[in-house]
Amino acid sequence: MEQFAAVKRSKDGQPVQYLIVDDSVFARKNLGRIIESFGGQIAGEAGDGVTAISEYDRLKPDIVLMDITMPQMEGIEAAEKIVQKNPEARVVMVSSVGYQENIVAALQRGARHFVQKPVKPEVLYEVIKYVLGEDGVVASAAGAGA
Amino acid sequence: MKMELIQPFINAADAVLSQGLQSPMEIGNLTMEEEAYRRKGVAAMVRLTGDIEGRIIFDLDPKTAARVASHFAGTELPESDGLVREAVCELANQVIGNAVAVLNDQGFKFRVHPPELHTSESGAKSTEDTEALVLSFDTTSGNVFMNIALQYHNAAAAASR
């Protein structure tokens, strides 16, 4: 897999912590491999929206990657509940069901961005940098400033 | 079953399989299945409800499933690995999700349910209303079968087409 310049947290230079939410173990593993290629760390995983909410409260990750179609509670509802309680939460929807209505609903209910499956690593990388904004820094720049 | 319903699934399968396997694929046989559905190997089923209702089954023989899953995972997976079944479910999810996105933007409203492993040896026989179309995609890893049985849920959805 292609390696990307590591994206770190600007406040402490530590790897960005991710919570991966998807009912598919396979999808979670694939997303995990991709974010590791960005220099990120998997803080935790969840297979449904209900678990995602409790895992967010427990782990306070920098970014949540959230699927939409899941059992128990779907991703858009889980994203809304997380953001209502934690307005600073950065939730990126990662789903194959990327029609306009879903994308708009996700953004209106608190998600910061939407990435269509199958995930192209280079697309997710750019989205992560965008969503982190000034709270993220590409490693080479961090190294130069250290 | 009208071609306008089928084409988005063909396009999505082409896009997802070609990207995941990093090689082009060809559409092979296209048949109407009149007898009861018989599973070929590792199969995942996704149900749709709404303006269009029915189910789509993705079906790969065990060796093909292992090869496809290995490509998608970026590591060799044996046929017995549970991740192979997970990969087929995720493949179905991605293809159907992408197709549904196109149909939804065309005005159809429906819900995609999470994929389920289809473990029965056979399924319900097609009827006039729920005829099943079987598409074979020829990939470098083997044949991937997609069995589509969809119908318009209400007359308005059908009449508007």
Coordinates of N, CA, C and O in Angstrom, one line a residue, chain A residues 22-27 29-30 33 67 69-71 74 96-102 116-121, chain B residues 16 19 69 72-74 77 83 86-87 90 93-94 97-98 100-102 104-105 109-115:
Chain A
D22 N -17.9 0.5 11.6 CA -18.4 -0.2 10.4 C -18.8 -1.6 10.9 O -18.2 -2.2 11.7
D23 N -20.0 -2.1 10.4 CA -20.4 -3.4 10.8 C -19.6 -4.5 10.2 O -19.7 -5.6 10.6
S24 N -18.8 -4.2 9.2 CA -18.0 -5.2 8.5 C -16.6 -5.2 9.1 O -15.9 -4.2 9.0
V25 N -16.2 -6.3 9.6 CA -14.8 -6.5 10.1 C -13.8 -6.2 9.0 O -12.8 -5.6 9.2
F26 N -14.2 -6.7 7.9 CA -13.3 -6.6 6.7 C -13.1 -5.1 6.4 O -12.0 -4.6 6.2
A27 N -14.2 -4.3 6.4 CA -14.1 -2.9 6.1 C -13.3 -2.2 7.2 O -12.5 -1.3 6.9
K29 N -10.9 -3.5 9.0 CA -9.4 -3.8 8.8 C -8.8 -3.0 7.6 O -7.7 -2.5 7.7
N30 N -9.6 -2.9 6.6 CA -9.1 -2.1 5.4 C -8.9 -0.7 5.7 O -7.9 -0.1 5.4
R33 N -5.8 -0.3 7.8 CA -4.6 -0.3 7.0 C -4.3 1.1 6.4 O -3.2 1.6 6.3
D67 N -19.5 4.4 9.1 CA -20.3 3.9 8.0 C -21.7 4.3 8.2 O -22.1 4.8 9.3
T69 N -24.8 2.3 6.7 CA -25.7 1.2 6.9 C -25.2 0.2 7.9 O -24.2 -0.5 7.6
M70 N -25.8 0.2 9.1 CA -25.4 -0.7 10.1 C -26.6 -1.1 10.9 O -27.6 -0.4 11.0
P71 N -26.5 -2.3 11.6 CA -27.6 -2.7 12.5 C -27.7 -1.9 13.7 O -26.8 -1.1 14.1
E74 N -28.1 3.4 12.8 CA -27.3 3.7 11.6 C -26.4 4.9 11.8 O -26.5 5.6 12.8
S96 N -20.8 3.4 1.1 CA -21.0 3.2 -0.4 C -22.3 3.8 -0.8 O -22.6 4.0 -2.0
V97 N -23.2 4.1 0.2 CA -24.5 4.7 -0.1 C -24.4 6.2 -0.2 O -25.0 6.9 0.6
G98 N -23.7 6.6 -1.2 CA -23.4 8.1 -1.3 C -24.3 8.9 -2.2 O -23.8 9.5 -3.1
Y99 N -25.6 8.8 -2.0 CA -26.5 9.6 -2.8 C -26.7 11.0 -2.1 O -26.5 11.1 -0.9
Q100 N -27.1 11.9 -2.9 CA -27.1 13.3 -2.5 C -27.9 13.5 -1.2 O -27.5 14.2 -0.3
E101 N -29.1 12.8 -1.1 CA -29.9 12.9 0.0 C -29.2 12.5 1.3 O -29.3 13.1 2.4
N102 N -28.5 11.4 1.2 CA -27.8 10.9 2.4 C -26.6 11.8 2.8 O -26.4 12.0 3.9
Q116 N -16.9 8.3 -0.3 CA -17.6 7.2 -0.9 C -16.7 5.9 -0.9 O -15.5 6.0 -1.2
K117 N -17.3 4.8 -0.6 CA -16.7 3.5 -0.7 C -16.8 3.0 -2.2 O -17.9 3.3 -2.7
P118 N -15.9 2.3 -2.7 CA -14.6 1.9 -2.1 C -13.7 3.0 -1.9 O -13.6 3.9 -2.8
V119 N -13.1 3.0 -0.7 CA -12.3 4.2 -0.3 C -11.0 4.3 -1.1 O -10.2 3.3 -1.2
K120 N -10.7 5.4 -1.7 CA -9.4 5.6 -2.4 C -8.6 6.3 -1.3 O -8.9 7.4 -0.9
P121 N -7.4 5.7 -1.0 CA -6.6 6.3 0.1 C -6.2 7.7 -0.1 O -6.3 8.5 0.8
Chain B
V16 N -16.3 -1.2 -8.9 CA -15.8 -1.7 -7.6 C -14.8 -2.8 -7.8 O -13.7 -2.9 -7.2
Q19 N -11.5 -1.6 -9.6 CA -10.7 -0.9 -8.6 C -10.0 -1.8 -7.6 O -8.8 -1.8 -7.3
A69 N -11.0 -11.8 -2.1 CA -10.8 -11.2 -0.7 C -9.3 -10.9 -0.5 O -9.0 -9.8 0.1
F72 N -8.5 -7.6 -2.2 CA -9.1 -6.5 -1.4 C -8.4 -6.2 -0.1 O -8.3 -5.1 0.3
A73 N -7.9 -7.3 0.5 CA -7.3 -7.2 1.8 C -5.8 -6.8 1.7 O -5.2 -6.4 2.7
G74 N -5.2 -7.1 0.5 CA -3.8 -6.8 0.3 C -2.9 -7.8 1.0 O -1.7 -7.6 1.2
L77 N -5.3 -14.6 1.9 CA -6.3 -15.2 2.8 C -6.7 -16.6 2.4 O -7.0 -16.8 1.2
L83 N -12.6 -13.9 7.2 CA -12.5 -12.6 6.5 C -12.9 -12.7 5.1 O -13.3 -11.7 4.4
E86 N -16.5 -12.2 5.1 CA -16.7 -10.7 5.4 C -16.4 -9.9 4.1 O -17.1 -8.9 3.9
A87 N -15.4 -10.3 3.4 CA -15.0 -9.5 2.2 C -16.1 -9.6 1.2 O -16.4 -8.6 0.5
E90 N -18.8 -7.3 2.2 CA -18.4 -5.9 2.0 C -18.4 -5.5 0.5 O -18.8 -4.4 0.1
N93 N -21.9 -5.0 -0.4 CA -22.3 -3.7 0.1 C -21.9 -2.5 -0.7 O -22.6 -1.6 -1.0
Q94 N -20.6 -2.6 -1.2 CA -20.1 -1.5 -2.0 C -20.8 -1.4 -3.3 O -21.1 -0.3 -3.8
G97 N -24.5 -0.5 -2.8 CA -24.5 0.9 -2.3 C -24.3 1.9 -3.4 O -25.0 2.9 -3.5
N98 N -23.3 1.7 -4.2 CA -23.0 2.6 -5.4 C -24.1 2.6 -6.4 O -24.5 3.7 -6.9
V100 N -27.3 1.9 -5.8 CA -28.4 2.5 -5.2 C -28.3 4.0 -5.1 O -29.3 4.8 -5.3
A101 N -27.1 4.5 -5.0 CA -26.8 5.9 -5.0 C -27.3 6.5 -6.3 O -27.9 7.6 -6.3
V102 N -26.9 5.9 -7.4 CA -27.3 6.3 -8.7 C -28.9 6.3 -8.9 O -29.5 7.3 -9.3
N104 N -31.1 6.4 -6.5 CA -31.7 7.3 -5.6 C -31.7 8.7 -6.2 O -32.6 9.5 -6.2
D105 N -30.5 9.1 -6.8 CA -30.4 10.4 -7.5 C -31.3 10.5 -8.7 O -31.6 11.6 -9.2
K109 N -36.7 6.0 -4.2 CA -36.4 6.1 -2.7 C -36.5 4.7 -2.1 O -37.5 4.0 -2.2
F110 N -35.4 4.3 -1.5 CA -35.4 3.0 -0.8 C -34.3 2.9 0.2 O -33.4 3.8 0.3
R111 N -34.4 1.9 0.9 CA -33.4 1.7 2.0 C -32.6 0.4 1.7 O -33.2 -0.6 1.3
V112 N -31.3 0.5 1.9 CA -30.4 -0.7 1.8 C -30.2 -1.3 3.2 O -29.9 -0.6 4.1
H113 N -30.4 -2.6 3.3 CA -30.2 -3.2 4.6 C -28.8 -3.8 4.6 O -28.2 -4.1 3.6
P114 N -28.3 -4.0 5.8 CA -26.9 -4.5 5.9 C -26.8 -5.9 5.2 O -27.8 -6.7 5.3
P115 N -25.7 -6.2 4.6 CA -25.5 -7.5 4.0 C -25.6 -8.6 4.9 O -25.2 -8.5 6.1

